[in-house]
PDB file of C-alpha atoms in Angstrom:
ATOM      1  CA  UNK A   1       0.000   0.000   0.000  1.00  0.00           C
ATOM      2  CA  UNK A   2       1.518   3.291  -1.039  1.00  0.00           C
ATOM      3  CA  UNK A   3       0.522   6.726   0.188  1.00  0.00           C
ATOM      4  CA  UNK A   4      -0.973   7.658  -3.171  1.00  0.00           C
ATOM      5  CA  UNK A   5      -3.050   4.477  -3.572  1.00  0.00           C
ATOM      6  CA  UNK A   6      -6.798   4.083  -3.236  1.00  0.00           C
ATOM      7  CA  UNK A   7      -6.205   1.548  -0.466  1.00  0.00           C
ATOM      8  CA  UNK A   8      -4.329   4.129   1.596  1.00  0.00           C
ATOM      9  CA  UNK A   9      -6.986   6.779   0.944  1.00  0.00           C
ATOM     10  CA  UNK A  10      -9.489   4.363   2.504  1.00  0.00           C
ATOM     11  CA  UNK A  11      -7.130   2.960   5.168  1.00  0.00           C
ATOM     12  CA  UNK A  12      -5.975   6.252   6.694  1.00  0.00           C
ATOM     13  CA  UNK A  13      -9.430   7.751   7.446  1.00  0.00           C
ATOM     14  CA  UNK A  14     -10.526   4.456   9.009  1.00  0.00           C
ATOM     15  CA  UNK A  15      -7.454   4.429  11.267  1.00  0.00           C
ATOM     16  CA  UNK A  16      -7.982   8.115  12.082  1.00  0.00           C
ATOM     17  CA  UNK A  17     -11.604   7.540  13.080  1.00  0.00           C
ATOM     18  CA  UNK A  18     -10.785   4.444  15.118  1.00  0.00           C
ATOM     19  CA  UNK A  19      -8.018   6.349  16.899  1.00  0.00           C
ATOM     20  CA  UNK A  20     -10.307   9.227  17.925  1.00  0.00           C
ATOM     21  CA  UNK A  21     -13.669   7.483  18.337  1.00  0.00           C
ATOM     22  CA  UNK A  22     -12.790   4.007  19.631  1.00  0.00           C
ATOM     23  CA  UNK A  23      -9.631   5.186  21.401  1.00  0.00           C
ATOM     24  CA  UNK A  24     -11.627   7.939  23.127  1.00  0.00           C
ATOM     25  CA  UNK A  25      -8.533   9.517  24.746  1.00  0.00           C
ATOM     26  CA  UNK A  26      -7.398   6.182  26.202  1.00  0.00           C
ATOM     27  CA  UNK A  27      -3.661   6.080  25.401  1.00  0.00           C
ATOM     28  CA  UNK A  28      -3.414   2.290  25.615  1.00  0.00           C
ATOM     29  CA  UNK A  29      -6.240   1.779  23.121  1.00  0.00           C
ATOM     30  CA  UNK A  30      -4.983   4.573  20.849  1.00  0.00           C
ATOM     31  CA  UNK A  31      -1.448   3.158  20.835  1.00  0.00           C
ATOM     32  CA  UNK A  32      -2.810  -0.347  20.192  1.00  0.00           C
ATOM     33  CA  UNK A  33      -4.775   0.971  17.209  1.00  0.00           C
ATOM     34  CA  UNK A  34      -1.633   2.649  15.853  1.00  0.00           C
ATOM     35  CA  UNK A  35       0.453  -0.511  16.281  1.00  0.00           C
ATOM     36  CA  UNK A  36      -2.143  -2.721  14.578  1.00  0.00           C
ATOM     37  CA  UNK A  37      -2.611  -0.199  11.765  1.00  0.00           C
ATOM     38  CA  UNK A  38       1.152   0.112  11.309  1.00  0.00           C
ATOM     39  CA  UNK A  39       1.589  -3.659  11.160  1.00  0.00           C
ATOM     40  CA  UNK A  40      -1.200  -3.862   8.576  1.00  0.00           C
ATOM     41  CA  UNK A  41       0.457  -1.068   6.593  1.00  0.00           C
ATOM     42  CA  UNK A  42       3.904  -2.733   6.622  1.00  0.00           C
ATOM     43  CA  UNK A  43       2.412  -6.184   6.034  1.00  0.00           C
ATOM     44  CA  UNK A  44       0.445  -4.937   3.043  1.00  0.00           C
ATOM     45  CA  UNK A  45       3.724  -4.543   1.155  1.00  0.00           C
ATOM     46  CA  UNK A  46       5.010  -8.003   2.115  1.00  0.00           C
ATOM     47  CA  UNK A  47       3.856  -9.683   5.323  1.00  0.00           C
ATOM     48  CA  UNK A  48       7.064 -11.755   5.509  1.00  0.00           C
ATOM     49  CA  UNK A  49       9.014  -8.642   6.514  1.00  0.00           C
ATOM     50  CA  UNK A  50       6.901  -8.118   9.631  1.00  0.00           C
ATOM     51  CA  UNK A  51       9.226 -10.505  11.462  1.00  0.00           C
ATOM     52  CA  UNK A  52      12.164  -8.263  10.548  1.00  0.00           C
ATOM     53  CA  UNK A  53      10.348  -5.174  11.828  1.00  0.00           C
ATOM     54  CA  UNK A  54       9.337  -6.929  15.044  1.00  0.00           C
ATOM     55  CA  UNK A  55      12.843  -8.323  15.569  1.00  0.00           C
ATOM     56  CA  UNK A  56      14.317  -4.831  15.236  1.00  0.00           C
ATOM     57  CA  UNK A  57      11.714  -3.388  17.578  1.00  0.00           C
ATOM     58  CA  UNK A  58      11.945  -6.093  20.237  1.00  0.00           C
ATOM     59  CA  UNK A  59      15.750  -6.246  20.204  1.00  0.00           C
ATOM     60  CA  UNK A  60      16.062  -2.515  20.886  1.00  0.00           C
ATOM     61  CA  UNK A  61      13.231  -2.634  23.435  1.00  0.00           C
ATOM     62  CA  UNK A  62      15.046  -5.378  25.373  1.00  0.00           C
ATOM     63  CA  UNK A  63      18.364  -3.551  24.980  1.00  0.00           C
ATOM     64  CA  UNK A  64      16.714  -0.460  26.446  1.00  0.00           C
ATOM     65  CA  UNK A  65      15.379  -2.412  29.412  1.00  0.00           C
ATOM     66  CA  UNK A  66      18.778  -3.969  30.045  1.00  0.00           C
ATOM     67  CA  UNK A  67      20.594  -0.631  29.784  1.00  0.00           C
ATOM     68  CA  UNK A  68      18.076   0.902  32.174  1.00  0.00           C
ATOM     69  CA  UNK A  69      19.109  -1.486  34.930  1.00  0.00           C
ATOM     70  CA  UNK A  70      20.762   0.781  37.498  1.00  0.00           C
ATOM     71  CA  UNK A  71      22.944  -2.030  38.877  1.00  0.00           C
ATOM     72  CA  UNK A  72      24.552  -2.640  35.477  1.00  0.00           C
ATOM     73  CA  UNK A  73      28.102  -1.379  35.051  1.00  0.00           C
ATOM     74  CA  UNK A  74      28.864   1.249  32.400  1.00  0.00           C
ATOM     75  CA  UNK A  75      30.951  -1.290  30.471  1.00  0.00           C
ATOM     76  CA  UNK A  76      28.030  -3.707  30.264  1.00  0.00           C
ATOM     77  CA  UNK A  77      25.664  -0.902  29.282  1.00  0.00           C
ATOM     78  CA  UNK A  78      28.109   0.139  26.545  1.00  0.00           C
ATOM     79  CA  UNK A  79      28.409  -3.469  25.335  1.00  0.00           C
ATOM     80  CA  UNK A  80      24.622  -3.820  25.114  1.00  0.00           C
ATOM     81  CA  UNK A  81      24.424  -0.516  23.225  1.00  0.00           C
ATOM     82  CA  UNK A  82      27.142  -1.535  20.762  1.00  0.00           C
ATOM     83  CA  UNK A  83      25.525  -4.930  20.161  1.00  0.00           C
ATOM     84  CA  UNK A  84      22.142  -3.274  19.571  1.00  0.00           C
ATOM     85  CA  UNK A  85      23.620  -0.744  17.148  1.00  0.00           C
ATOM     86  CA  UNK A  86      25.680  -3.322  15.233  1.00  0.00           C
ATOM     87  CA  UNK A  87      22.783  -5.770  15.042  1.00  0.00           C
ATOM     88  CA  UNK A  88      20.353  -3.207  13.672  1.00  0.00           C
ATOM     89  CA  UNK A  89      22.815  -1.537  11.313  1.00  0.00           C
ATOM     90  CA  UNK A  90      23.891  -5.009  10.137  1.00  0.00           C
ATOM     91  CA  UNK A  91      20.314  -5.854   9.219  1.00  0.00           C
ATOM     92  CA  UNK A  92      19.932  -2.499   7.456  1.00  0.00           C
ATOM     93  CA  UNK A  93      23.210  -3.016   5.596  1.00  0.00           C
ATOM     94  CA  UNK A  94      22.274  -6.493   4.367  1.00  0.00           C
ATOM     95  CA  UNK A  95      18.848  -5.488   3.111  1.00  0.00           C
ATOM     96  CA  UNK A  96      19.639  -2.059   1.763  1.00  0.00           C
ATOM     97  CA  UNK A  97      23.319  -1.867   0.820  1.00  0.00           C
ATOM     98  CA  UNK A  98      24.742  -5.378   0.377  1.00  0.00           C
ATOM     99  CA  UNK A  99      24.110  -5.615  -3.368  1.00  0.00           C
ATOM    100  CA  UNK A 100      25.379  -2.074  -3.927  1.00  0.00           C
ATOM    101  CA  UNK A 101      28.726  -2.804  -2.254  1.00  0.00           C
ATOM    102  CA  UNK A 102      29.158  -6.178  -3.980  1.00  0.00           C
ATOM    103  CA  UNK A 103      28.423  -4.681  -7.411  1.00  0.00           C
ATOM    104  CA  UNK A 104      30.719  -1.711  -6.720  1.00  0.00           C
ATOM    105  CA  UNK A 105      33.526  -4.041  -5.640  1.00  0.00           C
ATOM    106  CA  UNK A 106      33.134  -6.139  -8.811  1.00  0.00           C
ATOM    107  CA  UNK A 107      33.126  -2.974 -10.960  1.00  0.00           C
ATOM    108  CA  UNK A 108      36.191  -1.593  -9.167  1.00  0.00           C
ATOM    109  CA  UNK A 109      38.110  -4.824  -9.606  1.00  0.00           C
ATOM    110  CA  UNK A 110      37.277  -4.776 -13.345  1.00  0.00           C
ATOM    111  CA  UNK A 111      38.975  -1.369 -13.595  1.00  0.00           C
ATOM    112  CA  UNK A 112      42.200  -3.040 -12.437  1.00  0.00           C
ATOM    113  CA  UNK A 113      41.757  -5.952 -14.868  1.00  0.00           C
ATOM    114  CA  UNK A 114      40.615  -8.413 -12.237  1.00  0.00           C
ATOM    115  CA  UNK A 115      37.526 -10.405 -13.093  1.00  0.00           C
ATOM    116  CA  UNK A 116      35.451 -11.384 -10.103  1.00  0.00           C
ATOM    117  CA  UNK A 117      32.264 -13.356 -10.242  1.00  0.00           C
ATOM    118  CA  UNK A 118      30.153 -12.477  -7.263  1.00  0.00           C
ATOM    119  CA  UNK A 119      26.594 -13.277  -6.515  1.00  0.00           C
ATOM    120  CA  UNK A 120      24.244 -10.652  -5.264  1.00  0.00           C
ATOM    121  CA  UNK A 121      21.280 -11.398  -3.094  1.00  0.00           C
ATOM    122  CA  UNK A 122      17.852 -11.260  -4.641  1.00  0.00           C
ATOM    123  CA  UNK A 123      16.346  -9.289  -1.785  1.00  0.00           C
ATOM    124  CA  UNK A 124      13.246  -7.170  -1.941  1.00  0.00           C
ATOM    125  CA  UNK A 125      13.795  -4.036   0.075  1.00  0.00           C
ATOM    126  CA  UNK A 126      11.442  -4.007   3.065  1.00  0.00           C
ATOM    127  CA  UNK A 127       9.275  -0.899   3.115  1.00  0.00           C
ATOM    128  CA  UNK A 128      10.377   1.581   5.769  1.00  0.00           C
ATOM    129  CA  UNK A 129      13.445  -0.364   6.914  1.00  0.00           C
ATOM    130  CA  UNK A 130      15.565   2.775   7.334  1.00  0.00           C
ATOM    131  CA  UNK A 131      12.768   4.586   9.161  1.00  0.00           C
ATOM    132  CA  UNK A 132      12.032   1.943  11.752  1.00  0.00           C
ATOM    133  CA  UNK A 133      15.689   0.960  12.192  1.00  0.00           C
ATOM    134  CA  UNK A 134      16.757   4.530  12.930  1.00  0.00           C
ATOM    135  CA  UNK A 135      13.706   5.139  15.130  1.00  0.00           C
ATOM    136  CA  UNK A 136      14.573   2.052  17.178  1.00  0.00           C
ATOM    137  CA  UNK A 137      18.232   3.051  17.346  1.00  0.00           C
ATOM    138  CA  UNK A 138      17.400   6.588  18.464  1.00  0.00           C
ATOM    139  CA  UNK A 139      15.455   5.080  21.361  1.00  0.00           C
ATOM    140  CA  UNK A 140      18.238   2.752  22.478  1.00  0.00           C
ATOM    141  CA  UNK A 141      20.888   5.465  22.102  1.00  0.00           C
ATOM    142  CA  UNK A 142      18.799   7.908  24.155  1.00  0.00           C
ATOM    143  CA  UNK A 143      18.384   5.248  26.853  1.00  0.00           C
ATOM    144  CA  UNK A 144      22.124   4.552  26.804  1.00  0.00           C
ATOM    145  CA  UNK A 145      22.923   8.259  27.125  1.00  0.00           C
ATOM    146  CA  UNK A 146      20.350   8.453  29.934  1.00  0.00           C
ATOM    147  CA  UNK A 147      18.357  11.136  28.171  1.00  0.00           C
ATOM    148  CA  UNK A 148      15.265   8.995  28.786  1.00  0.00           C
ATOM    149  CA  UNK A 149      14.288   6.107  31.008  1.00  0.00           C
ATOM    150  CA  UNK A 150      13.430   2.883  29.210  1.00  0.00           C
ATOM    151  CA  UNK A 151       9.728   2.298  28.885  1.00  0.00           C
ATOM    152  CA  UNK A 152       8.119  -0.861  30.122  1.00  0.00           C
ATOM    153  CA  UNK A 153       5.085  -0.159  27.925  1.00  0.00           C
ATOM    154  CA  UNK A 154       5.756  -2.300  24.859  1.00  0.00           C
ATOM    155  CA  UNK A 155       2.662  -0.993  23.058  1.00  0.00           C
ATOM    156  CA  UNK A 156       3.727   2.658  23.405  1.00  0.00           C
ATOM    157  CA  UNK A 157       7.227   1.706  22.274  1.00  0.00           C
ATOM    158  CA  UNK A 158       5.908  -0.174  19.224  1.00  0.00           C
ATOM    159  CA  UNK A 159       3.671   2.788  18.375  1.00  0.00           C
ATOM    160  CA  UNK A 160       6.793   4.991  18.407  1.00  0.00           C
ATOM    161  CA  UNK A 161       8.939   2.670  16.265  1.00  0.00           C
ATOM    162  CA  UNK A 162       6.315   1.558  13.743  1.00  0.00           C
ATOM    163  CA  UNK A 163       4.308   4.770  13.315  1.00  0.00           C
ATOM    164  CA  UNK A 164       3.303   4.363   9.673  1.00  0.00           C
ATOM    165  CA  UNK A 165       2.229   7.919   8.644  1.00  0.00           C
ATOM    166  CA  UNK A 166       5.779   9.229   8.882  1.00  0.00           C
ATOM    167  CA  UNK A 167       7.509   6.278   7.221  1.00  0.00           C
ATOM    168  CA  UNK A 168       8.433   7.948   3.929  1.00  0.00           C
ATOM    169  CA  UNK A 169       8.387  11.613   4.700  1.00  0.00           C
ATOM    170  CA  UNK A 170       9.711  11.484   8.237  1.00  0.00           C
ATOM    171  CA  UNK A 171      10.822  12.938  10.409  1.00  0.00           C
ATOM    172  CA  UNK A 172      12.617  10.348  12.456  1.00  0.00           C
ATOM    173  CA  UNK A 173      11.887  11.737  15.882  1.00  0.00           C
ATOM    174  CA  UNK A 174      14.189  11.377  18.816  1.00  0.00           C
ATOM    175  CA  UNK A 175      12.757   9.308  21.639  1.00  0.00           C
ATOM    176  CA  UNK A 176      13.479  12.070  24.147  1.00  0.00           C
ATOM    177  CA  UNK A 177      11.261  14.620  22.359  1.00  0.00           C
TER     178      UNK A 177
END
């Protein structure tokens, strides 16, 4: 579903009405509606990538909870932060940039007369992968820097990371704002 499709023109007003009428100023219900709507939006493109989105979201949520533990040493907090960053950027790299770097390396080697046969991955780019990866990372980095306390409300966190209306046009908000 793209923003300029008929499906989206029907989908968005329904979500908007559910948010304001059914949610009726209840944050838990409103956030639940946003999470469900966002998962439908992402899944509309290709439902198989929902596991990737949820893995990214849950890994940074857990990292945030671990880093929020006051008895944890700074070295362990730093290690958790680095693992979270590398894991999420690794996923982003594989899906978004792997083929680009392989093809560039093959082209560069051809300039020097070296013929390399390399296979690229036939990967469909998940919709919004940069958006939700950087949203999740901004949360875990803000928790690491102690700008915010980690939330224990998984629904509110998922609403923040998966918020579908800002997927293409942004902005990627900081978790502390």
